[in-house]
């Protein structure tokens, strides 16, 4: 499924936008993008696991 990949992309975009709104530099945007991408990627992974377990 594509939920983890979607979570990574959405998290990276959201993190970069959030850091830019707070006036952060390039490294701040990279850090926030990485953190939110990891968090939403893990959430997407759990969603995928729950969907596949429910289908069985």
CSV table of N, CA, C and O in Angstrom, one decimal:
chain,number,residue,atom,x,y,z
A,1,UNK,N,0.8,-1.2,0.0
A,1,UNK,CA,0.0,0.0,0.0
A,1,UNK,C,0.9,1.2,0.0
A,1,UNK,O,2.1,1.2,0.3
A,2,UNK,N,0.3,2.4,-0.2
A,2,UNK,CA,1.0,3.6,-0.4
A,2,UNK,C,0.9,4.5,0.8
A,2,UNK,O,1.4,5.6,0.7
A,3,UNK,N,0.3,4.1,1.9
A,3,UNK,CA,0.1,5.0,3.0
A,3,UNK,C,1.4,5.5,3.6
A,3,UNK,O,1.6,6.7,3.9
A,4,UNK,N,2.4,4.6,3.8
A,4,UNK,CA,3.7,5.1,4.4
A,4,UNK,C,4.4,6.1,3.5
A,4,UNK,O,4.9,7.1,4.0
A,5,UNK,N,4.4,5.9,2.2
A,5,UNK,CA,5.0,6.8,1.3
A,5,UNK,C,4.3,8.1,1.3
A,5,UNK,O,4.9,9.2,1.3
A,6,UNK,N,3.0,8.1,1.3
A,6,UNK,CA,2.2,9.3,1.3
A,6,UNK,C,2.4,10.1,2.6
A,6,UNK,O,2.5,11.3,2.6
A,7,UNK,N,2.6,9.4,3.7
A,7,UNK,CA,2.9,10.0,5.0
A,7,UNK,C,4.2,10.7,5.0
A,7,UNK,O,4.4,11.8,5.5
A,8,UNK,N,5.2,10.0,4.3
A,8,UNK,CA,6.5,10.6,4.2
A,8,UNK,C,6.5,11.9,3.4
A,8,UNK,O,7.1,12.9,3.8
A,9,UNK,N,5.8,11.9,2.3
A,9,UNK,CA,5.8,13.1,1.5
A,9,UNK,C,5.0,14.2,2.1
A,9,UNK,O,5.5,15.4,2.2
A,10,UNK,N,3.8,13.9,2.7
A,10,UNK,CA,3.0,14.9,3.4
A,10,UNK,C,3.8,15.5,4.6
A,10,UNK,O,3.8,16.7,4.8
A,11,UNK,N,4.4,14.6,5.3
A,11,UNK,CA,5.2,15.1,6.5
A,11,UNK,C,6.3,16.0,6.1
A,11,UNK,O,6.6,17.0,6.8
A,12,UNK,N,7.0,15.6,5.1
A,12,UNK,CA,8.2,16.5,4.6
A,12,UNK,C,7.7,17.8,4.2
A,12,UNK,O,8.3,18.9,4.6
A,13,UNK,N,6.6,17.9,3.4
A,13,UNK,CA,6.1,19.2,3.0
A,13,UNK,C,5.6,20.0,4.2
A,13,UNK,O,5.9,21.2,4.3
A,14,UNK,N,4.8,19.4,5.1
A,14,UNK,CA,4.3,20.1,6.2
A,14,UNK,C,5.4,20.6,7.1
A,14,UNK,O,5.3,21.7,7.6
A,15,UNK,N,6.4,19.8,7.3
A,15,UNK,CA,7.5,20.2,8.2
A,15,UNK,C,8.3,21.4,7.6
A,15,UNK,O,8.6,22.4,8.3
A,16,UNK,N,8.5,21.4,6.3
A,16,UNK,CA,9.3,22.5,5.7
A,16,UNK,C,8.4,23.7,5.7
A,16,UNK,O,8.9,24.8,6.0
A,17,UNK,N,7.1,23.6,5.5
A,17,UNK,CA,6.3,24.8,5.5
A,17,UNK,C,6.2,25.4,6.9
A,17,UNK,O,6.2,26.6,7.1
A,18,UNK,N,6.1,24.5,7.9
A,18,UNK,CA,6.0,25.0,9.3
A,18,UNK,C,7.2,25.7,9.7
A,18,UNK,O,7.2,26.7,10.3
A,19,UNK,N,8.4,25.1,9.3
A,19,UNK,CA,9.7,25.8,9.7
A,19,UNK,C,9.8,27.1,9.0
A,19,UNK,O,10.3,28.1,9.5
A,20,UNK,N,9.4,27.2,7.7
A,20,UNK,CA,9.5,28.5,7.0
A,20,UNK,C,8.6,29.5,7.6
A,20,UNK,O,9.0,30.7,7.7
A,21,UNK,N,7.4,29.1,8.0
A,21,UNK,CA,6.5,30.1,8.7
A,21,UNK,C,7.1,30.6,10.0
A,21,UNK,O,6.8,31.8,10.3
A,22,UNK,N,7.8,29.8,10.7
A,22,UNK,CA,8.4,30.3,11.9
A,22,UNK,C,9.7,31.0,11.7
A,22,UNK,O,10.4,31.4,12.7
A,23,UNK,N,10.1,31.2,10.5
A,23,UNK,CA,11.3,32.0,10.1
A,23,UNK,C,12.6,31.2,10.2
A,23,UNK,O,13.7,31.8,10.4
A,24,UNK,N,12.5,29.9,10.1
A,24,UNK,CA,13.7,29.1,10.2
A,24,UNK,C,14.5,29.1,8.9
A,24,UNK,O,14.0,29.4,7.8
A,25,UNK,N,15.8,28.7,9.0
A,25,UNK,CA,16.7,28.7,7.8
A,25,UNK,C,16.5,27.3,7.1
A,25,UNK,O,15.6,26.5,7.4
A,26,UNK,N,17.5,27.1,6.2
A,26,UNK,CA,17.4,25.8,5.4
A,26,UNK,C,17.6,24.6,6.3
A,26,UNK,O,16.9,23.6,6.1
A,27,UNK,N,18.5,24.7,7.3
A,27,UNK,CA,18.7,23.5,8.1
A,27,UNK,C,17.5,23.2,9.0
A,27,UNK,O,17.2,22.1,9.3
A,28,UNK,N,16.9,24.3,9.5
A,28,UNK,CA,15.6,24.1,10.3
A,28,UNK,C,14.5,23.5,9.5
A,28,UNK,O,13.8,22.6,9.9
A,29,UNK,N,14.4,23.9,8.2
A,29,UNK,CA,13.4,23.3,7.3
A,29,UNK,C,13.7,21.8,7.1
A,29,UNK,O,12.8,21.0,7.1
A,30,UNK,N,15.0,21.5,6.9
A,30,UNK,CA,15.3,20.1,6.7
A,30,UNK,C,15.1,19.2,7.9
A,30,UNK,O,14.6,18.1,7.8
A,31,UNK,N,15.3,19.8,9.1
A,31,UNK,CA,15.1,19.0,10.3
A,31,UNK,C,13.6,18.8,10.6
A,31,UNK,O,13.2,17.7,10.9
A,32,UNK,N,12.8,19.8,10.5
A,32,UNK,CA,11.4,19.7,10.6
A,32,UNK,C,10.8,18.8,9.6
A,32,UNK,O,9.9,18.0,9.9
A,33,UNK,N,11.3,18.9,8.4
A,33,UNK,CA,10.8,18.0,7.3
A,33,UNK,C,11.1,16.5,7.6
A,33,UNK,O,10.2,15.7,7.5
A,34,UNK,N,12.3,16.3,8.1
A,34,UNK,CA,12.7,14.9,8.4
A,34,UNK,C,11.9,14.4,9.6
A,34,UNK,O,11.4,13.2,9.6
A,35,UNK,N,11.7,15.2,10.6
A,35,UNK,CA,11.0,14.7,11.8
A,35,UNK,C,9.5,14.4,11.5
A,35,UNK,O,9.0,13.3,11.8
A,36,UNK,N,8.9,15.3,10.8
A,36,UNK,CA,7.4,15.1,10.5
A,36,UNK,C,7.3,13.9,9.4
A,36,UNK,O,6.3,13.2,9.5
A,37,UNK,N,8.3,13.8,8.6
A,37,UNK,CA,8.2,12.7,7.6
A,37,UNK,C,8.3,11.4,8.3
A,37,UNK,O,7.6,10.4,8.0
A,38,UNK,N,9.2,11.3,9.3
A,38,UNK,CA,9.3,10.0,10.0
A,38,UNK,C,8.1,9.7,10.8
A,38,UNK,O,7.5,8.6,10.8
A,39,UNK,N,7.5,10.7,11.5
A,39,UNK,CA,6.3,10.5,12.3
A,39,UNK,C,5.1,10.1,11.4
A,39,UNK,O,4.5,9.1,11.7
A,40,UNK,N,4.9,10.8,10.3
A,40,UNK,CA,3.7,10.4,9.5
A,40,UNK,C,4.0,9.2,8.7
A,40,UNK,O,3.1,8.4,8.3
A,41,UNK,N,5.3,8.8,8.4
A,41,UNK,CA,5.6,7.6,7.7
A,41,UNK,C,5.3,6.4,8.6
A,41,UNK,O,4.7,5.4,8.2
A,42,UNK,N,5.6,6.5,9.9
A,42,UNK,CA,5.2,5.5,10.9
A,42,UNK,C,3.7,5.3,11.1
A,42,UNK,O,3.2,4.2,11.1
A,43,UNK,N,3.0,6.5,11.1
A,43,UNK,CA,1.6,6.4,11.2
A,43,UNK,C,1.0,5.7,10.0
A,43,UNK,O,0.1,4.9,10.1
A,44,UNK,N,1.5,6.0,8.8
A,44,UNK,CA,1.1,5.4,7.6
A,44,UNK,C,1.4,3.9,7.6
A,44,UNK,O,0.6,3.1,7.1
A,45,UNK,N,2.5,3.5,8.2
A,45,UNK,CA,2.8,2.1,8.3
A,45,UNK,C,1.8,1.4,9.2
A,45,UNK,O,1.4,0.3,8.9
A,46,UNK,N,1.5,2.0,10.3
A,46,UNK,CA,0.5,1.4,11.2
A,46,UNK,C,-0.9,1.3,10.5
A,46,UNK,O,-1.6,0.3,10.7
A,47,UNK,N,-1.2,2.3,9.8
A,47,UNK,CA,-2.5,2.2,9.0
A,47,UNK,C,-2.5,1.0,8.0
A,47,UNK,O,-3.5,0.3,7.9
A,48,UNK,N,-1.4,0.8,7.4
A,48,UNK,CA,-1.2,-0.3,6.4
A,48,UNK,C,-1.4,-1.6,7.1
A,48,UNK,O,-2.0,-2.5,6.7
A,49,UNK,N,-0.7,-1.7,8.3
A,49,UNK,CA,-0.8,-3.0,9.1
A,49,UNK,C,-2.2,-3.2,9.5
A,49,UNK,O,-2.7,-4.4,9.4
A,50,UNK,N,-2.9,-2.2,10.0
A,50,UNK,CA,-4.3,-2.4,10.5
A,50,UNK,C,-5.2,-2.8,9.3
A,50,UNK,O,-6.1,-3.7,9.5
A,51,UNK,N,-5.0,-2.2,8.2
A,51,UNK,CA,-5.9,-2.6,7.0
A,51,UNK,C,-5.6,-4.0,6.6
A,51,UNK,O,-6.6,-4.8,6.3
A,52,UNK,N,-4.3,-4.4,6.5
A,52,UNK,CA,-4.1,-5.8,6.1
A,52,UNK,C,-4.5,-6.8,7.1
A,52,UNK,O,-4.9,-7.9,6.7
A,53,UNK,N,-4.4,-6.5,8.4
A,53,UNK,CA,-4.8,-7.4,9.4
A,53,UNK,C,-6.3,-7.6,9.4
A,53,UNK,O,-6.9,-8.6,9.7
A,54,UNK,N,-7.0,-6.5,9.1
A,54,UNK,CA,-8.5,-6.5,9.1
A,54,UNK,C,-9.0,-7.3,7.9
A,54,UNK,O,-10.1,-7.8,8.0
A,55,UNK,N,-8.2,-7.3,6.9
A,55,UNK,CA,-8.7,-8.0,5.6
A,55,UNK,C,-8.6,-9.5,5.7
A,55,UNK,O,-9.2,-10.2,4.9
A,56,UNK,N,-7.8,-10.0,6.7
A,56,UNK,CA,-7.7,-11.4,6.8
A,56,UNK,C,-8.8,-12.1,7.5
A,56,UNK,O,-9.6,-11.7,8.2
